[in-house]
């Protein structure tokens, strides 16, 4: 099988590793890829316009792809999968219409309402509404404010705050940029990311994971794209994954079929488990980053065959997924200044070892340099969460990048038994 993988982050590096280890994958190409992916795939660094369907189509033809795997949300929401499918390619990733589940938070709310899925109360504010309308809407929420950019923000456009002025300022800046704002009631309880393979009404869950979205230790500081994650979740009851599938993912998949826009690809359910059980914080139309890096580290079933089964519409024929025992942890190394103003172009040393994934890097004259806010991910796998944590931080300590930082408390609360779910 010849595969074209679209994307360039650590999530794509994790996908590339999984595909590289699948004996059925004979050729792996990445558009544009990154210096880490380049060690195991043929990268096409000139193909940076991943949301330009014609560019991706030409490349898929050139490399004679049997399957195109689309990693990021931007090409999915802009309809790259549709153009490739129309040209006869097998594609892992939802259509433009189905990707609206991430592209428009208001669309996602509508689907959830129709499917009877528990989620936060929400109100949408349009860019042409005046400040008085914004203030009146804010009055209907609080004391915890959840203010979302209803455009594509890669998980970074959300501000959760108890400070009304901060909420107001974020809403204003999103509206001034021309995007709608979604105000939501705050959902309490530990967060769960559940990724499901979805093919029409067939839903197959991967292992549940938990992200750490705040920049600094103890969940302080600004929201980021994610600073670390672990899987599975030792504090989640055994039947919890099936419950999320039955109460949330299957009803949504059925609703998408009913609307004539069946989902095919990876549906990411971002949830909070409160007193009433799991409720949806957001859906994404792609694998999550950095949770994917931990989840795929435990997947034993060859990845290419799994993604192909979804793309061919025969997920229902796939044997049960096989997983390694134990835990996996990923920790993000971020550049100085991340997330507000990351410093790039700094030299990286000690990253050339197993368990290191590239997120934002480049190479100049043979020297690895930082090229983004999230620079590298390290992966630790172990029999216990403590072992996985120890391994990940052991690898992290070998890496040097001036001014960089990482959170040393990824999965610490879970390891210490400090997370529990209450209620139903
Ligand atoms: N884990 C956050 C995201 O992928 O959006």
Coordinates of C-alpha atoms and ligand atoms in Angstrom, one line a residue:
X1 CA 0.0 0.0 0.0
X2 CA 1.3 3.5 -0.9
X3 CA 0.2 6.2 1.4
X4 CA 0.3 10.0 1.2
X5 CA 0.0 11.6 4.7
X6 CA -1.0 15.2 4.8
X7 CA 0.4 17.4 7.7
X8 CA 3.5 18.3 9.5
X9 CA 3.1 18.1 13.3
X10 CA 3.9 15.7 16.0
X11 CA 0.5 14.1 15.4
X12 CA 1.5 13.3 11.9
X13 CA 4.9 12.1 13.1
X14 CA 3.0 9.6 15.3
X15 CA 0.7 8.6 12.4
X16 CA 3.8 8.2 10.2
X17 CA 5.5 5.9 12.8
X18 CA 2.4 3.8 13.0
X19 CA 2.2 3.5 9.2
X20 CA 5.9 2.9 8.9
X21 CA 5.6 -0.2 11.2
X22 CA 2.7 -1.6 9.2
X23 CA 4.2 -4.3 6.9
X24 CA 1.4 -3.6 4.3
X25 CA 2.7 -0.1 3.8
X26 CA 5.3 -0.2 1.0
X27 CA 5.7 3.5 0.5
X28 CA 5.0 6.4 2.8
X29 CA 5.0 10.0 1.5
X30 CA 4.3 13.1 3.6
X31 CA 3.1 16.6 2.6
X32 CA 5.0 18.5 3.7
X33 CA 6.2 16.4 6.6
X34 CA 8.9 17.5 9.0
X35 CA 12.5 16.6 9.8
X36 CA 11.4 13.8 12.1
X37 CA 9.0 12.3 9.6
X38 CA 11.7 12.6 6.9
X39 CA 13.6 9.8 8.7
X40 CA 10.9 7.3 7.9
X41 CA 9.0 8.7 4.9
X42 CA 9.6 10.6 1.7
X43 CA 8.7 14.2 2.5
X44 CA 7.6 16.8 0.0
X45 CA 8.6 20.0 1.8
X46 CA 7.4 22.2 -1.1
X47 CA 3.8 21.0 -0.6
X48 CA 3.0 23.4 2.3
X49 CA -0.4 24.4 1.0
X50 CA -2.2 21.5 2.6
X51 CA -5.6 23.2 2.1
X52 CA -5.0 23.6 -1.6
X53 CA -7.0 20.6 -3.0
X54 CA -5.4 20.8 -6.4
X55 CA -1.8 20.7 -5.0
X56 CA -2.7 17.7 -2.8
X57 CA -4.4 16.0 -5.8
X58 CA -1.4 16.5 -8.0
X59 CA 0.8 15.0 -5.3
X60 CA -1.5 12.1 -4.7
X61 CA -1.3 11.3 -8.5
X62 CA 2.5 11.8 -8.5
X63 CA 3.1 9.4 -5.7
X64 CA 0.4 7.0 -6.9
X65 CA -1.2 6.9 -3.5
X66 CA -3.5 4.0 -2.6
X67 CA -4.7 5.9 0.4
X68 CA -4.5 9.6 1.5
X69 CA -4.5 10.2 5.2
X70 CA -5.4 13.8 6.1
X71 CA -4.1 14.9 9.6
X72 CA -5.0 18.5 10.3
X73 CA -8.5 20.1 10.4
X74 CA -7.8 22.9 7.9
X75 CA -7.6 20.8 4.8
X76 CA -10.6 18.7 6.0
X77 CA -12.8 21.7 6.7
X78 CA -11.8 23.3 3.3
X79 CA -12.9 20.1 1.5
X80 CA -9.6 18.5 0.3
X81 CA -11.0 15.0 1.1
X82 CA -13.9 15.7 -1.3
X83 CA -11.7 16.7 -4.2
X84 CA -9.5 13.6 -3.7
X85 CA -12.4 11.3 -3.5
X86 CA -14.0 12.7 -6.6
X87 CA -10.8 12.0 -8.4
X88 CA -11.0 8.3 -7.3
X89 CA -8.6 8.3 -4.3
X90 CA -9.3 6.5 -1.1
X91 CA -9.2 9.0 1.7
X92 CA -9.0 8.8 5.5
X93 CA -10.8 11.9 6.7
X94 CA -14.3 13.4 6.6
X95 CA -15.9 15.3 3.8
X96 CA -16.2 19.1 4.0
X97 CA -19.8 18.9 5.1
X98 CA -19.0 16.4 7.9
X99 CA -15.9 18.3 9.0
X100 CA -18.2 21.1 10.0
X101 CA -18.6 19.3 13.3
X102 CA -15.2 21.0 14.1
X103 CA -15.4 23.9 11.6
X104 CA -18.5 25.4 13.1
X105 CA -19.2 25.1 16.8
X106 CA -22.8 26.2 16.1
X107 CA -23.2 23.4 13.6
X108 CA -21.9 20.9 16.2
X109 CA -24.4 22.2 18.8
X110 CA -27.2 21.8 16.3
X111 CA -26.1 18.2 15.6
X112 CA -25.9 17.5 19.4
X113 CA -29.3 18.9 20.1
X114 CA -30.8 16.8 17.3
X115 CA -29.0 13.7 18.6
X116 CA -29.9 14.3 22.2
X117 CA -26.3 14.5 23.3
X118 CA -25.4 16.2 26.6
X119 CA -23.4 19.4 26.1
X120 CA -22.9 22.9 27.5
X121 CA -25.6 25.5 27.1
X122 CA -24.4 27.9 24.4
X123 CA -25.1 31.2 22.7
X124 CA -23.6 32.5 19.5
X125 CA -22.6 36.1 19.0
X126 CA -22.1 37.4 15.4
X127 CA -19.4 39.9 14.3
X128 CA -22.0 42.4 13.4
X129 CA -23.6 42.5 16.9
X130 CA -22.7 45.5 19.0
X131 CA -21.0 45.6 22.3
X132 CA -24.2 46.0 24.3
X133 CA -25.4 42.6 22.8
X134 CA -22.0 41.1 23.8
X135 CA -22.3 42.4 27.3
X136 CA -25.9 41.2 27.6
X137 CA -24.9 37.7 26.5
X138 CA -22.0 37.7 29.0
X139 CA -24.6 38.5 31.7
X140 CA -26.4 35.3 31.0
X141 CA -23.2 33.3 31.7
X142 CA -20.6 33.2 34.5
X143 CA -19.2 33.0 37.1
X144 CA -17.0 30.8 35.0
X145 CA -16.8 32.0 31.4
X146 CA -16.1 29.8 28.4
X147 CA -15.5 32.0 25.3
X148 CA -14.8 30.2 22.0
X149 CA -13.6 31.4 18.7
X150 CA -16.1 29.8 16.3
X151 CA -13.6 29.7 13.5
X152 CA -10.9 27.2 13.2
X153 CA -8.5 27.8 16.0
X154 CA -6.7 24.4 16.3
X155 CA -7.8 24.0 19.9
X156 CA -6.2 27.4 20.8
X157 CA -9.2 29.8 20.5
X158 CA -10.8 29.0 23.8
X159 CA -10.6 31.2 26.9
X160 CA -11.8 29.8 30.2
X161 CA -11.8 32.4 32.9
X162 CA -13.5 33.7 36.1
X163 CA -12.6 37.2 35.1
X164 CA -15.4 38.9 33.2
X165 CA -13.0 41.5 31.6
X166 CA -10.8 38.8 30.2
X167 CA -13.8 37.0 28.8
X168 CA -15.1 40.3 27.3
X169 CA -11.7 41.2 25.8
X170 CA -11.4 37.7 24.1
X171 CA -14.9 37.9 22.7
X172 CA -14.1 41.4 21.3
X173 CA -10.8 40.3 19.7
X174 CA -12.5 37.2 18.0
X175 CA -15.4 39.4 16.8
X176 CA -13.0 42.1 15.5
X177 CA -11.2 39.4 13.6
X178 CA -14.5 38.6 11.8
X179 CA -15.3 35.3 13.5
X180 CA -18.4 34.5 15.5
X181 CA -18.1 33.9 19.3
X182 CA -19.6 31.0 21.2
X183 CA -20.3 31.5 24.9
X184 CA -20.8 28.4 26.8
X185 CA -21.7 27.3 30.3
X186 CA -18.8 25.8 32.2
X187 CA -18.7 22.0 32.3
X188 CA -17.3 20.6 35.5
X189 CA -15.4 17.4 36.0
X190 CA -12.2 15.7 34.6
X191 CA -11.7 15.9 30.9
X192 CA -11.6 12.9 28.6
X193 CA -10.6 12.8 25.0
X194 CA -12.1 9.8 23.2
X195 CA -11.1 9.3 19.6
X196 CA -13.5 7.1 17.5
X197 CA -13.0 5.6 14.1
X198 CA -16.4 6.4 12.4
X199 CA -17.7 5.0 9.1
X200 CA -21.3 5.9 8.7
X201 CA -23.1 4.4 11.8
X202 CA -20.1 2.1 12.7
X203 CA -18.1 3.5 15.6
X204 CA -14.9 2.0 17.0
X205 CA -13.3 3.7 20.0
X206 CA -9.6 4.0 20.6
X207 CA -8.2 4.2 24.1
X208 CA -9.4 7.2 26.2
X209 CA -6.8 9.9 26.8
X210 CA -6.4 13.1 28.7
X211 CA -4.8 16.3 27.5
X212 CA -3.2 19.1 29.6
X213 CA -4.2 22.3 27.8
X214 CA -2.8 25.0 30.1
X215 CA 0.7 26.2 29.5
X216 CA 2.1 25.8 33.0
X217 CA 2.2 23.4 36.0
X218 CA -1.0 22.9 38.1
X219 CA -3.1 23.8 35.1
X220 CA -2.1 27.5 35.3
X221 CA -1.4 30.0 32.5
X222 CA -3.0 30.4 29.0
X223 CA -4.7 27.7 27.0
X224 CA -2.5 26.0 24.5
X225 CA -2.8 23.4 21.8
X226 CA -1.9 20.9 24.5
X227 CA 1.2 20.4 26.7
X228 CA 1.0 16.7 27.3
X229 CA -1.3 13.7 27.5
X230 CA -1.5 10.1 28.7
X231 CA -3.5 7.0 27.9
X232 CA -5.4 5.1 29.0
X233 CA -7.1 6.7 32.1
X234 CA -6.7 4.6 35.2
X235 CA -9.5 6.6 37.0
X236 CA -12.1 6.0 34.4
X237 CA -14.5 3.1 35.1
X238 CA -14.2 0.1 32.7
X239 CA -17.6 0.7 31.1
X240 CA -17.0 4.4 30.6
X241 CA -15.7 4.2 27.0
X242 CA -18.7 2.1 25.9
X243 CA -21.0 4.6 27.6
X244 CA -19.4 7.5 25.7
X245 CA -19.8 5.6 22.5
X246 CA -23.4 4.7 23.2
X247 CA -24.6 8.0 24.6
X248 CA -22.5 10.4 22.4
X249 CA -20.6 9.1 19.4
X250 CA -23.2 6.7 18.0
X251 CA -26.1 9.2 18.2
X252 CA -23.9 11.8 16.5
X253 CA -22.8 9.4 13.8
X254 CA -26.5 8.4 13.2
X255 CA -27.5 12.1 13.1
X256 CA -24.8 12.8 10.5
X257 CA -26.1 9.9 8.3
X258 CA -29.7 11.2 8.7
X259 CA -28.6 14.6 7.5
X260 CA -27.1 13.1 4.4
X261 CA -23.5 13.9 5.5
X262 CA -22.2 10.6 6.8
X263 CA -19.0 10.8 8.8
X264 CA -15.9 8.9 7.6
X265 CA -12.7 9.3 9.5
X266 CA -11.7 10.1 13.1
X267 CA -14.2 11.8 15.4
X268 CA -12.6 13.4 18.4
X269 CA -15.0 13.8 21.3
X270 CA -13.6 16.2 23.9
X271 CA -15.6 15.6 27.1
X272 CA -16.0 16.6 30.7
X273 CA -17.2 13.9 33.1
X274 CA -19.5 15.7 35.6
X275 CA -22.1 14.7 38.1
X276 CA -24.6 13.8 35.3
X277 CA -22.0 11.7 33.4
X278 CA -20.1 12.6 30.2
X279 CA -20.9 15.8 28.4
X280 CA -19.4 17.2 25.2
X281 CA -17.0 20.1 25.4
X282 CA -16.2 20.0 21.7
X283 CA -15.9 17.7 18.7
X284 CA -12.9 17.7 16.3
X285 CA -12.8 16.1 12.9
X286 CA -9.3 14.7 13.2
X287 CA -6.9 13.0 15.6
X288 CA -6.1 15.2 18.6
X289 CA -2.7 16.5 19.3
X290 CA -0.9 15.5 21.6
X291 CA -3.2 12.7 22.8
X292 CA -2.7 10.8 19.5
X293 CA 1.0 10.5 20.3
X294 CA 0.2 8.6 23.5
X295 CA -2.7 6.6 22.1
X296 CA -1.0 5.3 19.0
X297 CA 2.1 4.3 21.1
X298 CA -0.1 1.5 22.5
X299 CA -1.8 0.4 19.3
X300 CA -0.7 -3.1 18.2
X301 CA -3.0 -3.5 15.2
X302 CA -1.2 -2.3 12.0
X303 CA -2.4 1.3 11.5
X304 CA -2.5 1.3 7.7
X305 CA -5.1 -1.5 7.6
X306 CA -7.2 0.3 10.2
X307 CA -7.3 3.6 8.3
X308 CA -7.9 1.9 5.0
X309 CA -10.8 -0.1 6.4
X310 CA -12.5 3.2 7.4
X311 CA -11.7 4.8 4.0
X312 CA -13.1 1.8 2.1
X313 CA -16.3 1.9 4.2
X314 CA -15.7 -1.5 5.8
X315 CA -14.9 -0.6 9.4
X316 CA -17.6 -3.1 10.5
X317 CA -15.4 -5.9 9.1
X318 CA -12.3 -4.9 11.0
X319 CA -11.4 -7.4 13.8
X320 CA -11.2 -5.8 17.3
X321 CA -8.3 -3.5 17.8
X322 CA -5.3 -4.8 19.8
X323 CA -3.6 -2.8 22.4
X324 CA -0.4 -3.1 24.4
X325 CA -0.8 -3.5 28.2
X326 CA 0.3 -0.5 30.2
X327 CA 0.4 3.2 29.7
X328 CA 1.9 5.8 27.4
X329 CA 2.6 9.4 28.1
X330 CA 3.6 12.3 25.9
X331 CA 5.2 15.6 27.0
X332 CA 5.5 18.6 24.8
X333 CA 8.7 20.7 24.7
X334 CA 7.6 24.3 24.0
X335 CA 9.6 27.2 22.7
X336 CA 10.4 30.2 24.9
X337 CA 7.5 32.6 24.7
X338 CA 4.9 29.9 23.7
X339 CA 1.9 30.3 23.3
X340 CA 1.9 34.1 22.9
X341 CA 5.1 34.8 21.0
X342 CA 7.3 31.7 20.5
X343 CA 11.0 32.2 19.7
X344 CA 12.0 30.2 16.7
X345 CA 15.4 29.4 15.0
X346 CA 17.1 28.2 18.2
X347 CA 19.5 25.2 18.0
X348 CA 18.2 21.8 19.4
X349 CA 20.5 19.2 20.8
X350 CA 20.0 15.6 22.0
X351 CA 16.7 15.0 20.1
X352 CA 18.0 12.2 17.9
X353 CA 16.7 9.3 19.9
X354 CA 13.8 6.9 20.0
X355 CA 10.7 8.3 21.7
X356 CA 11.1 11.9 20.2
X357 CA 8.5 13.2 17.8
X358 CA 8.9 16.5 15.9
X359 CA 6.3 19.1 16.0
X360 CA 7.8 22.5 15.0
X361 CA 11.4 21.9 13.8
X362 CA 13.5 22.6 10.7
X363 CA 17.0 21.8 9.6
X364 CA 19.7 24.3 8.4
X365 CA 23.2 23.1 7.4
X366 CA 22.5 19.8 9.2
X367 CA 21.5 21.6 12.5
X368 CA 18.1 20.9 14.0
X369 CA 16.3 24.2 14.8
X370 CA 13.1 25.2 16.5
X371 CA 10.5 26.3 14.0
X372 CA 7.2 26.6 16.0
X373 CA 5.6 27.0 19.4
X374 CA 5.4 23.3 20.2
X375 CA 8.8 22.0 19.1
X376 CA 9.1 18.4 20.1
X377 CA 7.2 15.7 21.9
X378 CA 8.7 12.9 24.0
X379 CA 6.9 9.6 24.4
X380 CA 7.3 7.3 27.4
X381 CA 5.7 3.8 27.5
X382 CA 5.6 1.6 30.6
X383 CA 3.8 -1.0 32.5
X384 CA 2.5 1.5 35.0
X385 CA 1.8 5.2 34.6
X386 CA 4.7 5.9 36.9
X387 CA 7.0 3.9 34.6
X388 CA 5.7 5.8 31.5
X389 CA 6.2 9.1 33.2
X390 CA 9.7 8.2 34.3
X391 CA 10.7 7.2 30.8
X392 CA 9.2 10.3 29.1
X393 CA 11.0 12.7 31.5
X394 CA 14.2 10.6 31.2
X395 CA 14.1 11.3 27.4
X396 CA 13.2 15.0 28.0
X397 CA 16.3 15.5 30.1
X398 CA 18.6 14.5 27.2
X399 CA 17.2 17.4 25.0
X400 CA 18.5 21.0 25.1
X401 CA 16.9 24.0 23.6
X402 CA 17.6 27.4 25.1
X403 CA 14.6 29.0 26.8
X404 CA 12.3 26.1 26.2
X405 CA 10.0 24.7 28.8
X406 CA 7.7 21.7 29.5
X407 CA 5.3 20.7 32.2
X408 CA 6.7 18.3 34.7
X409 CA 3.3 17.3 36.0
X410 CA 1.8 15.5 33.0
X411 CA -0.4 12.7 34.5
X412 CA 0.9 13.4 38.0
X413 CA -2.6 13.7 39.5
X414 CA -3.7 10.5 37.8
X415 CA -0.6 8.7 39.1
X416 CA -1.2 9.9 42.6
X417 CA -4.9 8.8 42.4
X418 CA -6.2 12.4 42.7
X419 CA -8.7 12.2 39.9
X420 CA -12.1 10.6 40.3
X421 CA -15.4 11.0 38.8
X422 CA -18.5 11.7 40.8
X423 CA -22.2 11.0 40.1
X424 CA -23.6 8.8 37.4
Ligands
LIG1 N1 -5.8 18.1 22.1 C1 -6.4 19.3 21.6 C2 -6.6 19.3 20.1 O1 -6.1 18.4 19.4 O2 -7.3 20.2 19.7

